[in-house]
Short mmCIF file of C-alpha atoms in Angstrom, two decimals:
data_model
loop_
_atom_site.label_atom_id
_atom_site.label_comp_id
_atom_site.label_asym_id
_atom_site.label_seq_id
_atom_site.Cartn_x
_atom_site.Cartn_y
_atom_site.Cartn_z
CA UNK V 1332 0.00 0.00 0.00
CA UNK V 1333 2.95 2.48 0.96
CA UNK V 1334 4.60 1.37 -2.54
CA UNK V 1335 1.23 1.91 -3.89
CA UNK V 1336 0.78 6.21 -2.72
CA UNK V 1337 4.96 6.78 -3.47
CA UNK V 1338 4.13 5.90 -6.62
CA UNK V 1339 1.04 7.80 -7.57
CA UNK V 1340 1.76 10.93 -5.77
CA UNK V 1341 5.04 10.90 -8.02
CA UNK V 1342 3.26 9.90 -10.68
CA UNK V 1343 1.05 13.24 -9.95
CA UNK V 1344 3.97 15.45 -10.00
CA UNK V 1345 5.13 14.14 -13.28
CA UNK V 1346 2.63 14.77 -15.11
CA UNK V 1347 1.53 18.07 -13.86
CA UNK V 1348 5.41 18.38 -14.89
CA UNK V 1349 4.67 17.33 -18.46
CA UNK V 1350 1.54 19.35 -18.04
CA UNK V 1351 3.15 22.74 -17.34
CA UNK V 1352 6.30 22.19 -19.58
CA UNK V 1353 6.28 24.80 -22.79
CA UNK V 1354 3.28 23.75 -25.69
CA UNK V 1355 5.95 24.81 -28.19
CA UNK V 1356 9.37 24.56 -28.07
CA UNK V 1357 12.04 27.44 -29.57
CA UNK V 1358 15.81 27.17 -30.41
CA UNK V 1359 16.22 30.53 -27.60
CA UNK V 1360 14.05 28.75 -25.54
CA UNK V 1361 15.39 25.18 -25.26
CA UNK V 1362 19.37 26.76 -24.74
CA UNK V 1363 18.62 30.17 -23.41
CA UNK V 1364 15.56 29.43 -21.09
CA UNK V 1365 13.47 32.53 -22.37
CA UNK V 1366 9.73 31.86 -22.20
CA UNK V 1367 7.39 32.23 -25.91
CA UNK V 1368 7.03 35.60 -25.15
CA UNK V 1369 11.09 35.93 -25.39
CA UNK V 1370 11.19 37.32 -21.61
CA UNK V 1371 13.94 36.27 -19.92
CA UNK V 1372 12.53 34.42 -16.16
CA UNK V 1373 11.70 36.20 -13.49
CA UNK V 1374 12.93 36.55 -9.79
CA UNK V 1375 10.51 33.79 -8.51
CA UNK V 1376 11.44 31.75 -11.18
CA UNK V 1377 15.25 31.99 -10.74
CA UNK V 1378 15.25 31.95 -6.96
CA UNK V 1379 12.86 28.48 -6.77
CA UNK V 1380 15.12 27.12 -10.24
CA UNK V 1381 18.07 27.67 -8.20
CA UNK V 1382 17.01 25.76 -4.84
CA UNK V 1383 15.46 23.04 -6.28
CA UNK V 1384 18.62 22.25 -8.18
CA UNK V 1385 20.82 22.34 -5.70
CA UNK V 1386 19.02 20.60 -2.79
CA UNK V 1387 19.00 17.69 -4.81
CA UNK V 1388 17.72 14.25 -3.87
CA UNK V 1389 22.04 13.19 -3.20
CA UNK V 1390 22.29 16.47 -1.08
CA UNK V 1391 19.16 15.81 0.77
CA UNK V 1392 20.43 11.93 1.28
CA UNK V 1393 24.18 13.37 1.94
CA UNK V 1394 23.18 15.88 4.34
CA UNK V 1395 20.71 13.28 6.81
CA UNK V 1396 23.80 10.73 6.35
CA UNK V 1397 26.53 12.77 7.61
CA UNK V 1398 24.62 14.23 10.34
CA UNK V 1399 23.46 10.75 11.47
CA UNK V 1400 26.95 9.85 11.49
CA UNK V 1401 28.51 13.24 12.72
CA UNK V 1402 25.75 14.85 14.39
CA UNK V 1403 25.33 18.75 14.14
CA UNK V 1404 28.58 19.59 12.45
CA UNK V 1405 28.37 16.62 9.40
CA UNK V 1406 25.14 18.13 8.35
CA UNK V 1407 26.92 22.15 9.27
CA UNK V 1408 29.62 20.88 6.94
CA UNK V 1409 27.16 20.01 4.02
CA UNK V 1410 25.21 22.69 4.32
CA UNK V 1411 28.57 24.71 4.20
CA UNK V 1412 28.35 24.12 0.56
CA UNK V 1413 25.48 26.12 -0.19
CA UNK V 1414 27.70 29.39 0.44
CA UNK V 1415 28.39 28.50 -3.18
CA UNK V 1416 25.46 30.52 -3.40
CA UNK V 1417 27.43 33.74 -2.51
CA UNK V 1418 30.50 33.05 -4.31
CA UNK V 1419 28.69 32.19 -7.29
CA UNK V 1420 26.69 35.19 -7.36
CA UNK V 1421 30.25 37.32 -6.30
CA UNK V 1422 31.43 35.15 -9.52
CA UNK V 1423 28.70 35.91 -11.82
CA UNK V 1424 28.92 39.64 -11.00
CA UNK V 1425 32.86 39.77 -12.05
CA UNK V 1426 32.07 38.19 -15.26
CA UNK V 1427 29.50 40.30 -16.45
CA UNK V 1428 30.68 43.31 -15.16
CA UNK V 1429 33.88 42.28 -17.58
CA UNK V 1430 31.41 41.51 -20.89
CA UNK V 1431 31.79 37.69 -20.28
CA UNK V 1432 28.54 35.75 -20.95
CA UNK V 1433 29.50 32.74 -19.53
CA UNK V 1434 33.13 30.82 -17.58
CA UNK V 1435 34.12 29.69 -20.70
CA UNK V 1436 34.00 33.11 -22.22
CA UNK V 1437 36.06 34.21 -19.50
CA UNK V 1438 38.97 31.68 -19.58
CA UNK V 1439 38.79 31.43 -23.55
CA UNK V 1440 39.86 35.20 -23.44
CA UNK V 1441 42.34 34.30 -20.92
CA UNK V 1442 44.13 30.86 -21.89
CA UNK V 1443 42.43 29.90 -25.23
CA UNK V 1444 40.92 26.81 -26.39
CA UNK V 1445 43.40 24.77 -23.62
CA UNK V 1446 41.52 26.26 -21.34
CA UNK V 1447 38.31 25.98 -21.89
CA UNK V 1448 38.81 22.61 -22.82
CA UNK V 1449 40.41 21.74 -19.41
CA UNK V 1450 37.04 23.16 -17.79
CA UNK V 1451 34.54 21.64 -20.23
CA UNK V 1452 36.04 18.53 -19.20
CA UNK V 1453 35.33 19.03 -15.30
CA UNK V 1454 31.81 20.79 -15.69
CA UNK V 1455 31.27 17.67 -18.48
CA UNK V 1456 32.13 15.17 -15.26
CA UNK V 1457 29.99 17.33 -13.24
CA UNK V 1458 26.95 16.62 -15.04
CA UNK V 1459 27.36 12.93 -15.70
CA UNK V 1460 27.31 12.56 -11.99
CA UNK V 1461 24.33 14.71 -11.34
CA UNK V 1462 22.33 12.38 -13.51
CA UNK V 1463 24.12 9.36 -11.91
CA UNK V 1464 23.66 10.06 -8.47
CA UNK V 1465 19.93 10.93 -8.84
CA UNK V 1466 19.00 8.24 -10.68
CA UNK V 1467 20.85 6.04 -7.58
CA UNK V 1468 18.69 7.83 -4.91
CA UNK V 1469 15.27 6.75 -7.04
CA UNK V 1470 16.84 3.30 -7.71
CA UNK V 1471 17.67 3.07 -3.70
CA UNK V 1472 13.90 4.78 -2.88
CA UNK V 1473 11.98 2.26 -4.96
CA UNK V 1474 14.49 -0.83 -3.91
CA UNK V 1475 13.44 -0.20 0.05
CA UNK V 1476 9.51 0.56 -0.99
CA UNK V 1477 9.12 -2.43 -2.80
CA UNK V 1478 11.86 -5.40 -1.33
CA UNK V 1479 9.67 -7.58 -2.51
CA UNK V 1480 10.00 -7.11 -6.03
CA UNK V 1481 12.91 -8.32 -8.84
CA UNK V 1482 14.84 -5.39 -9.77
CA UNK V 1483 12.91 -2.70 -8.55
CA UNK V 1484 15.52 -0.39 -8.54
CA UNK V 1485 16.83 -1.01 -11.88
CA UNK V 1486 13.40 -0.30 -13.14
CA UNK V 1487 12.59 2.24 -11.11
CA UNK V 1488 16.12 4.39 -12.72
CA UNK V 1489 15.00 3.17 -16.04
CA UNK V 1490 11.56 4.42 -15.90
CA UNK V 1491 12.15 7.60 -13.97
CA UNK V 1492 15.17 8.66 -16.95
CA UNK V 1493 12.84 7.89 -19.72
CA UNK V 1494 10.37 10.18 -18.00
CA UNK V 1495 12.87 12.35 -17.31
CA UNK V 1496 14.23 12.50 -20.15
CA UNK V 1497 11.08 12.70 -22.28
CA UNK V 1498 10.22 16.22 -21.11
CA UNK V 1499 13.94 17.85 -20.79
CA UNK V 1500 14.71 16.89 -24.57
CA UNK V 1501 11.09 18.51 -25.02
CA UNK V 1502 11.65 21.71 -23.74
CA UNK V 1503 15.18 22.33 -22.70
CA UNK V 1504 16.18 24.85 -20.37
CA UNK V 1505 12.85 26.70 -20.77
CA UNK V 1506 10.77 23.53 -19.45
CA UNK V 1507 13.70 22.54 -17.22
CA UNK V 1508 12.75 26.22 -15.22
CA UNK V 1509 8.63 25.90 -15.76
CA UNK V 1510 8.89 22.86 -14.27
CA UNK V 1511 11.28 23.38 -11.33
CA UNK V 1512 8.58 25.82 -10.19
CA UNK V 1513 5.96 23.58 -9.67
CA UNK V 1514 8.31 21.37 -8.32
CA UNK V 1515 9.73 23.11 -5.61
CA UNK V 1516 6.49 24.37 -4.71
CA UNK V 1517 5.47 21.14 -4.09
CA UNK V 1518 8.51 19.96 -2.33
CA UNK V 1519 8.35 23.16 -0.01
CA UNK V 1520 4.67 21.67 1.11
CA UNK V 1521 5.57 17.94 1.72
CA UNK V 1522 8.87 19.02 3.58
CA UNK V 1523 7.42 21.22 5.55
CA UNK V 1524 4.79 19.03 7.01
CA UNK V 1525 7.13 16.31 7.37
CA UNK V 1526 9.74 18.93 9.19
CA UNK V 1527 6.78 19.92 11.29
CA UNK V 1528 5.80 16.70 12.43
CA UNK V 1529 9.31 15.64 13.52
CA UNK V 1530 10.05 18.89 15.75
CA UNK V 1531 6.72 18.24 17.04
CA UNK V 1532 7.07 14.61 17.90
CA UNK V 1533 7.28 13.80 21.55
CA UNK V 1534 10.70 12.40 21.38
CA UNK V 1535 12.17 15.39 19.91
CA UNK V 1536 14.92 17.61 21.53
CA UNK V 1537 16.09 21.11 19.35
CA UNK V 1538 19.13 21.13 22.38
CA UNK V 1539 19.86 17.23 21.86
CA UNK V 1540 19.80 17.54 17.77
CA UNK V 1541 21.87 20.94 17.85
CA UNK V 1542 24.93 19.30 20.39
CA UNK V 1543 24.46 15.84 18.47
CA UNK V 1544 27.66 14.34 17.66
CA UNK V 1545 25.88 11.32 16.44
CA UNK V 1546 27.07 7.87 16.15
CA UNK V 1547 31.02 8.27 15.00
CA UNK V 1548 31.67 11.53 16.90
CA UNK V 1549 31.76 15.20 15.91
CA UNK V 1550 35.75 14.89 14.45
CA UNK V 1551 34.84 13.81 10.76
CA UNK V 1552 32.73 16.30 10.62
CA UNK V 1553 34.71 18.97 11.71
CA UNK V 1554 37.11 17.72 8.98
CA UNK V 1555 34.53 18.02 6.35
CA UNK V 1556 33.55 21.29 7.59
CA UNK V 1557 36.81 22.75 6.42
CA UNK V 1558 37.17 20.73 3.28
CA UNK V 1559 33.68 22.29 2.98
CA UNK V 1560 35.17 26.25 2.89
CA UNK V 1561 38.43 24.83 1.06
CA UNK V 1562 35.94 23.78 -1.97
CA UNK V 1563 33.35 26.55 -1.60
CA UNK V 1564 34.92 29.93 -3.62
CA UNK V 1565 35.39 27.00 -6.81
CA UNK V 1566 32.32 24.84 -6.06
CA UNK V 1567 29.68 26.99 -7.95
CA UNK V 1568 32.38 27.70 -10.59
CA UNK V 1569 32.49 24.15 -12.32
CA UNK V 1570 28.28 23.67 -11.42
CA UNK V 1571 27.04 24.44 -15.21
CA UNK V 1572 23.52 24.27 -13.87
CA UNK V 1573 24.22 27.37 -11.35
CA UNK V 1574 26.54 29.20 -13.63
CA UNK V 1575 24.21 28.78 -16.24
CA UNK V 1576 21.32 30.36 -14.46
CA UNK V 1577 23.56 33.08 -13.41
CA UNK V 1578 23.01 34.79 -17.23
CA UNK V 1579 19.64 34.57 -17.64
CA UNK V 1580 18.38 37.48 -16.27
CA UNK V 1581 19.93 41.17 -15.67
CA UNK V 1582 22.64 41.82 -13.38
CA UNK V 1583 19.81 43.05 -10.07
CA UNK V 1584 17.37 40.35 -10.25
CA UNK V 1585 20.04 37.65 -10.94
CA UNK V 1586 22.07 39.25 -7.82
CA UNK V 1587 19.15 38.84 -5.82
CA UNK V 1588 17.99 35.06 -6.92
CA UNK V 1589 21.29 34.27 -5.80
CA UNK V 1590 20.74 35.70 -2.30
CA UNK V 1591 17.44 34.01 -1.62
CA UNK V 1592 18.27 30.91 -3.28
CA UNK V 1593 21.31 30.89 -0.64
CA UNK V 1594 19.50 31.15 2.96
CA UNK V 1595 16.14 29.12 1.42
CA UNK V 1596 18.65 26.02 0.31
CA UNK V 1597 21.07 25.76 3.54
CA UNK V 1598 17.36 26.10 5.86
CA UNK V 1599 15.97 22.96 3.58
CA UNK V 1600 20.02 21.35 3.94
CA UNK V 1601 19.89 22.08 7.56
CA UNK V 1602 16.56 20.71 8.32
CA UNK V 1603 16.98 17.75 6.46
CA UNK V 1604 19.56 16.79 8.27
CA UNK V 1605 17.90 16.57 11.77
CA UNK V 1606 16.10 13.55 10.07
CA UNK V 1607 19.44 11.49 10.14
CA UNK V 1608 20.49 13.38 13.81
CA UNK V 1609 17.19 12.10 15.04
CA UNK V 1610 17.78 8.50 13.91
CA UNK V 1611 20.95 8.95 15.52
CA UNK V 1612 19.82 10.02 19.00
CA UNK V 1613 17.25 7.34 18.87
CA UNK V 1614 19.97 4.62 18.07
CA UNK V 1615 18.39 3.19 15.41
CA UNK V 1616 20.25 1.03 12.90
CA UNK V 1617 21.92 2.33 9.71
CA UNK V 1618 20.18 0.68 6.96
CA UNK V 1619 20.00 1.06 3.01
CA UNK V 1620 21.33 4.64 3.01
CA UNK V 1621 19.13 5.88 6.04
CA UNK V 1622 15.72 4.89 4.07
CA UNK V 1623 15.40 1.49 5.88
CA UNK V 1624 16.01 3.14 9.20
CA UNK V 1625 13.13 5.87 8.50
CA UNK V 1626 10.92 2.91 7.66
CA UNK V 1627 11.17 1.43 11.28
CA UNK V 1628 11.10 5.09 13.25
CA UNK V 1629 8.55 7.33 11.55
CA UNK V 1630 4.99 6.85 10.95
CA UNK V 1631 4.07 5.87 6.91
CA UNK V 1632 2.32 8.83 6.12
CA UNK V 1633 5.88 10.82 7.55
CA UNK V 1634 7.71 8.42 5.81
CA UNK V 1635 6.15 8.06 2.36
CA UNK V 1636 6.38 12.28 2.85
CA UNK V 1637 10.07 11.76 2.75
CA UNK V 1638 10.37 9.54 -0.11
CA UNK V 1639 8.27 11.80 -2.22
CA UNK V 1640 9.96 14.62 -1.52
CA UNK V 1641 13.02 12.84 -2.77
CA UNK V 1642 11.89 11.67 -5.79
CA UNK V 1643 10.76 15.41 -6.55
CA UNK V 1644 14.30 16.38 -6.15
CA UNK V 1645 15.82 13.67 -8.39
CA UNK V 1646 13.43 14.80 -10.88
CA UNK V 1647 14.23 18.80 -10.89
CA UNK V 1648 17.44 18.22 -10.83
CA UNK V 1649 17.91 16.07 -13.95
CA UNK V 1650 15.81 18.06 -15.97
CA UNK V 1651 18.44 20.65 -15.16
CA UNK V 1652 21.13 18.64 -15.71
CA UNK V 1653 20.12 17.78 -19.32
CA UNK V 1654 19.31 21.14 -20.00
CA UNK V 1655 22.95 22.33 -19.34
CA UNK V 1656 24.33 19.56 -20.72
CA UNK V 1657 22.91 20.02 -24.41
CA UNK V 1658 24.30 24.07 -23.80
CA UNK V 1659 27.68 22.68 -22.94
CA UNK V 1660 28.21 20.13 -26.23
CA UNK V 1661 26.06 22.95 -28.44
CA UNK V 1662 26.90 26.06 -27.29
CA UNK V 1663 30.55 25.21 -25.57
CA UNK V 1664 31.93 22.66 -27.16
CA UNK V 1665 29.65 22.99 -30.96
CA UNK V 1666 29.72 18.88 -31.29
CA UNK V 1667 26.26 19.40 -32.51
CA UNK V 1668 24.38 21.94 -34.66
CA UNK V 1669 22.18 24.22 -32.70
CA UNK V 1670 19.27 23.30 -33.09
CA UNK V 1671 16.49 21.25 -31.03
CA UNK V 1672 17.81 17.91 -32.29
CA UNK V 1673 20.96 18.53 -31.92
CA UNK V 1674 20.37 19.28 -27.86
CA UNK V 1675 17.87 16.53 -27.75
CA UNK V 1676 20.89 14.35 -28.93
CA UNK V 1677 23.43 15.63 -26.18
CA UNK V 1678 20.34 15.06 -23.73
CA UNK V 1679 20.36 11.55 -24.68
CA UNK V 1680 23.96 10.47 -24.44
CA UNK V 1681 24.44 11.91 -20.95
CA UNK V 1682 21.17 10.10 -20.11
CA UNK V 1683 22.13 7.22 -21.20
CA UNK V 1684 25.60 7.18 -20.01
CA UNK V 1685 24.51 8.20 -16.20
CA UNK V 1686 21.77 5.42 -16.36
CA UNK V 1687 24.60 2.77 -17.16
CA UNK V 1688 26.83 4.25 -14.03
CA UNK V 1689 24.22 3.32 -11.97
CA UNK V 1690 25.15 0.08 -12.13
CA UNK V 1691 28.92 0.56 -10.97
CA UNK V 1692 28.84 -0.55 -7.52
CA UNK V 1693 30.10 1.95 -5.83
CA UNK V 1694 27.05 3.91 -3.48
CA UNK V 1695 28.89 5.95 -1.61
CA UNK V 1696 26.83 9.39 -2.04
CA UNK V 1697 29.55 11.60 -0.61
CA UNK V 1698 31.82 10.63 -2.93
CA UNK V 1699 30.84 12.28 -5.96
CA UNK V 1700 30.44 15.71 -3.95
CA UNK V 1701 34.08 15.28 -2.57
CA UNK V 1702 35.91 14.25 -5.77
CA UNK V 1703 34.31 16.60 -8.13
CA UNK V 1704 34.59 19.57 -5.65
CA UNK V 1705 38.32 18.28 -5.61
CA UNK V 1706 38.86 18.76 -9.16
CA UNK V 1707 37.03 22.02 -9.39
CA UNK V 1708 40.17 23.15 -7.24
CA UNK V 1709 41.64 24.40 -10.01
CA UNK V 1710 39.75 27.59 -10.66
CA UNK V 1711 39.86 28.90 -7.30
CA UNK V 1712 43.69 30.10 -7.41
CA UNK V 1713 42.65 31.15 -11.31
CA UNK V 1714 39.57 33.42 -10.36
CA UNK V 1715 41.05 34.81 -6.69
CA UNK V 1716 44.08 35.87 -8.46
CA UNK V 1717 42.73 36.52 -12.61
CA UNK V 1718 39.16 37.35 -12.05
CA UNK V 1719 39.26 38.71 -8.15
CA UNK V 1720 42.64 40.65 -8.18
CA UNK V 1721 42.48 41.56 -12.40
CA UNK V 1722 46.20 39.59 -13.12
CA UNK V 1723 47.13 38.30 -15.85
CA UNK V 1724 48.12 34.37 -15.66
CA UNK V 1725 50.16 32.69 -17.72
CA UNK V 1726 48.77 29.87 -19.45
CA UNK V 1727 51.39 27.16 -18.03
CA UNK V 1728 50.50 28.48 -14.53
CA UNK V 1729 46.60 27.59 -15.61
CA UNK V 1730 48.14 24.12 -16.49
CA UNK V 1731 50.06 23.29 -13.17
CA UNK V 1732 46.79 24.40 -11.45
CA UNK V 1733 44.01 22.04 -13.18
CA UNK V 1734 46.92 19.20 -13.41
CA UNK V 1735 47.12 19.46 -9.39
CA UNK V 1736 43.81 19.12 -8.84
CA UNK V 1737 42.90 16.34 -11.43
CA UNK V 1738 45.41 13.97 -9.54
CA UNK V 1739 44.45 15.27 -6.18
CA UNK V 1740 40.65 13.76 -7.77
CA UNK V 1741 41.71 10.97 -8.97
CA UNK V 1742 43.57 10.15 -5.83
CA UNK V 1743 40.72 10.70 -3.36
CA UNK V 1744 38.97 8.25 -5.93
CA UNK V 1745 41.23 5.63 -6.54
CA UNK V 1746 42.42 6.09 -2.24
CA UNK V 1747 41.86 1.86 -1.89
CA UNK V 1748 44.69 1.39 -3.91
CA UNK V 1749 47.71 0.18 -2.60
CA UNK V 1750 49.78 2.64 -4.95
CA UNK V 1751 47.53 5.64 -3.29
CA UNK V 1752 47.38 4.29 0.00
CA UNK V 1753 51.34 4.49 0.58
CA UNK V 1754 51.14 8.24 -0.88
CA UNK V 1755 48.14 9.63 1.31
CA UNK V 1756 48.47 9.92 5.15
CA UNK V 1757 47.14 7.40 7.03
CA UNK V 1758 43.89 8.61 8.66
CA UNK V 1759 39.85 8.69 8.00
CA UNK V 1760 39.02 9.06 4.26
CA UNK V 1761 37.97 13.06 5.29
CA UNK V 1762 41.44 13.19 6.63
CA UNK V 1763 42.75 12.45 3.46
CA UNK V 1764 40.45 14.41 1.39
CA UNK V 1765 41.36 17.47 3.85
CA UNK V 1766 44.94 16.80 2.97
CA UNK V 1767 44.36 16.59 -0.37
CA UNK V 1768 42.62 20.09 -0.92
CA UNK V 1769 45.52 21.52 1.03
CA UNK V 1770 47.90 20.62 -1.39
CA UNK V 1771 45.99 21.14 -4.63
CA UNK V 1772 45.36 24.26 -3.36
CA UNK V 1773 49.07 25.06 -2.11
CA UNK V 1774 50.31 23.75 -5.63
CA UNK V 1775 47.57 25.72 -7.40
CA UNK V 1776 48.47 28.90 -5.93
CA UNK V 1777 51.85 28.85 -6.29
CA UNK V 1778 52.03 27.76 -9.46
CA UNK V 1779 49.37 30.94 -10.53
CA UNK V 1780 50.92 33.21 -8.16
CA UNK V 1781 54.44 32.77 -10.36
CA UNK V 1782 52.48 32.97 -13.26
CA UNK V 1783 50.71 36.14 -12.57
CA UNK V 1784 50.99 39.60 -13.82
CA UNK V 1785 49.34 43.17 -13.84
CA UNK V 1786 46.97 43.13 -16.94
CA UNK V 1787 47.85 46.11 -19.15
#
């Protein structure tokens, strides 16, 4: 019966999703997001766009995780990343102030077609594992809500991308931004009455949640906390999705989506994560990713309010994801002709390729925060000093700087090996990834620093 409502209420949402998405789709419409009347979106529209991208159904899932493991400060340290908000919008203003219309713009003027290549490739990563991790937290969602079924989650991702899928490549980024409207609306009303009926449980404590260190201790969090503000100034840099919003509008209202979007995203973070404190404090079991341990400790009608609002956020984001996908291999990297099928196409491929990650075995939500944040390193030595401070860098400098934080990736990634293992410090995983950032960003800067001159 639980199955039976998580299904149809999401069923609901998609197709007043299909419902609300554009009647007729345009070439400016499907890349640049502008409505049929050829307005560009509005404040609302930007500010809920925004938020319902980036509190995600991973983020949501990362955020209750880490503070059911870490207490307060793991879900603090998640939530840290949604000051991407301000130093993406502090980002966006320097590049339009300087008659850039997008990053690649920017660092094409700067290094050439090296360097935009180097960051194509990162944003191009990015992307494929927004669409992989979503699809994971559906295929995980449907997996718990129906055990009893064969391959539940692989048809649950399958059916949920083709749905997906089916209105993004309609649309594009103009039904990608319709639709995230209704969506978050509708999130913002089933989170809320789930939020409410937690903090009004009778086995609720605000003190108890806010000096949780839940079940591992407060360290690892702490840790992540400052890998958090390491990552944070390049974060929003290499997220195509935010940067791509970030030139929709004019400079005021896009100044002030960015603002709202900030404190409305780290409250939803925030308050998602008591969910995983609370399991914590109650010492319930770990189980499938938290959803099995919701199961046992909330009511069904709290936790079917959960799922849902889950699923919502898998959907908005992938419709996003796709959207500034088919900008990056049309408009960035011209692979295709622009045109409808020619983004439709992109759309497709990076479907399709995120749908077959899902079935590499590795779960681990945190990981694709913490290794593409990693490798996003790279621009924050290139924008403090090029785009902050108006230097010149020298294009070897650029080099050394994305170089350092590709291997300082691939080695948080690959940190089983035995070859990796004798390199990194012994220590948690977050240890390691703390050490790592240091470094990139030590290398990063130096390497820039010597590179750097006054523009003339």
């Amino acid at each position: 019966m639980q199955a039976m409502v998580i299904i149809g209420l999401f069923g609901l949402v998609v197709a007043a999703s299909l419902v609300v998405s554009p009647r007729r789709a345009t070439i400016e419409g499907f890349f640049s997001g502008t409505g049929q009347d050829g307005r560009a979106p509005g404040l609302m529209v930007l500010v809920l766009s925004q938020v319902t991208t980036w509190i995600f159904a991973r983020s949501l899932m990362n955020s209750a995780i880490l503070g059911y493991f870490y207490g307060i400060w793991g879900t603090l340290a998640y939530a840290a990343y949604y000051a991407s908000f301000l130093t993406g919008g502090f980002i966006v203003d320097r590049l339009r102030a300087g008659g850039a219309r997008s990053v690649q713009d920017w660092l094409g003027d700067r290094f050439g077609g090296l360097g935009v290549a180097c960051y194509n490739l990162v944003i191009g990563l990015r992307l494929l594992s927004e669409v992989f991790a979503n699809l994971l937290v559906v295929g995980l969602i449907f997996a718990a809500a129906l055990p009893e079924v064969d391959m539940a989650r692989e048809g649950a991702i399958l059916v949920v991308a083709v749905l997906g899928l089916a209105y993004s490549a309609w649309g594009g980024l103009s039904a990608a931004l319709r639709t995230d409207v209704l969506q978050m609306l509708v999130f913002l009303g089933v989170f809320a009455a789930a939020f409410l009926a937690l903090v009004l449980s009778p086995g609720f404590d605000l003190g108890a949640v806010l000096t949780s260190k839940g079940t591992s201790g407060s360290w690892n969090g702490q840790v992540l906390l400052l890998v958090a503000l390491l990552q944070v100034f390049s974060y929003p840099a290499h997220d195509p999705v935010m940067m791509d919003r970030g030139f929709l509008a004019d400079p005021a209202t896009t100044r002030r989506s960015f603002l709202h979007a900030f404190w409305i995203s780290t409250l939803c973070i925030i308050g998602f994560g008591f969910f995983g404190i609370q399991a914590a404090l109650v010492g319930a079991e770990y189980e499938g990713q938290l959803i099995g341990t919701w199961a046992g400790m909330f009511p069904p009608w709290l936790f079917v309010a959960l799922l849902v609002s889950l699923l919502i956020s898998a959907l908005s984001t992938l419709d996003s994801a796709l959207a500034s996908a088919a900008r990056l291999v049309v408009d960035e990297l011209r692979l295709r002709p622009r045109t409808l099928g020619g983004g439709r196409a992109a759309m497709v491929v990076f479907m399709v390729l995120g749908t077959l990650l899902t079935l590499w075995d590795n779960q681990t939500l945190f990981d694709a925060t913490a290794v593409s944040g990693t490798a996003s390193m790279f621009l924050t030595p290139v924008l403090v000093v090029g785009l902050a401070m108006r230097r010149e860098i020298a294009l070897w400098a650029y080099v050394v700087a994305f170089g350092a934080a590709m291997l300082g990736a691939a080695a948080y990634f690959a940190r089983g090996s035995q070859f990796v293992a004798a390199i990194l410090p012994e220590g948690h995983k977050y240890e390691q990834l703390l050490a790592i950032c240091v470094v990139v960003l030590v290398v990063g800067f130096a390497a820039v620093i010597a590179g750097a001159r006054r523009r003339a």
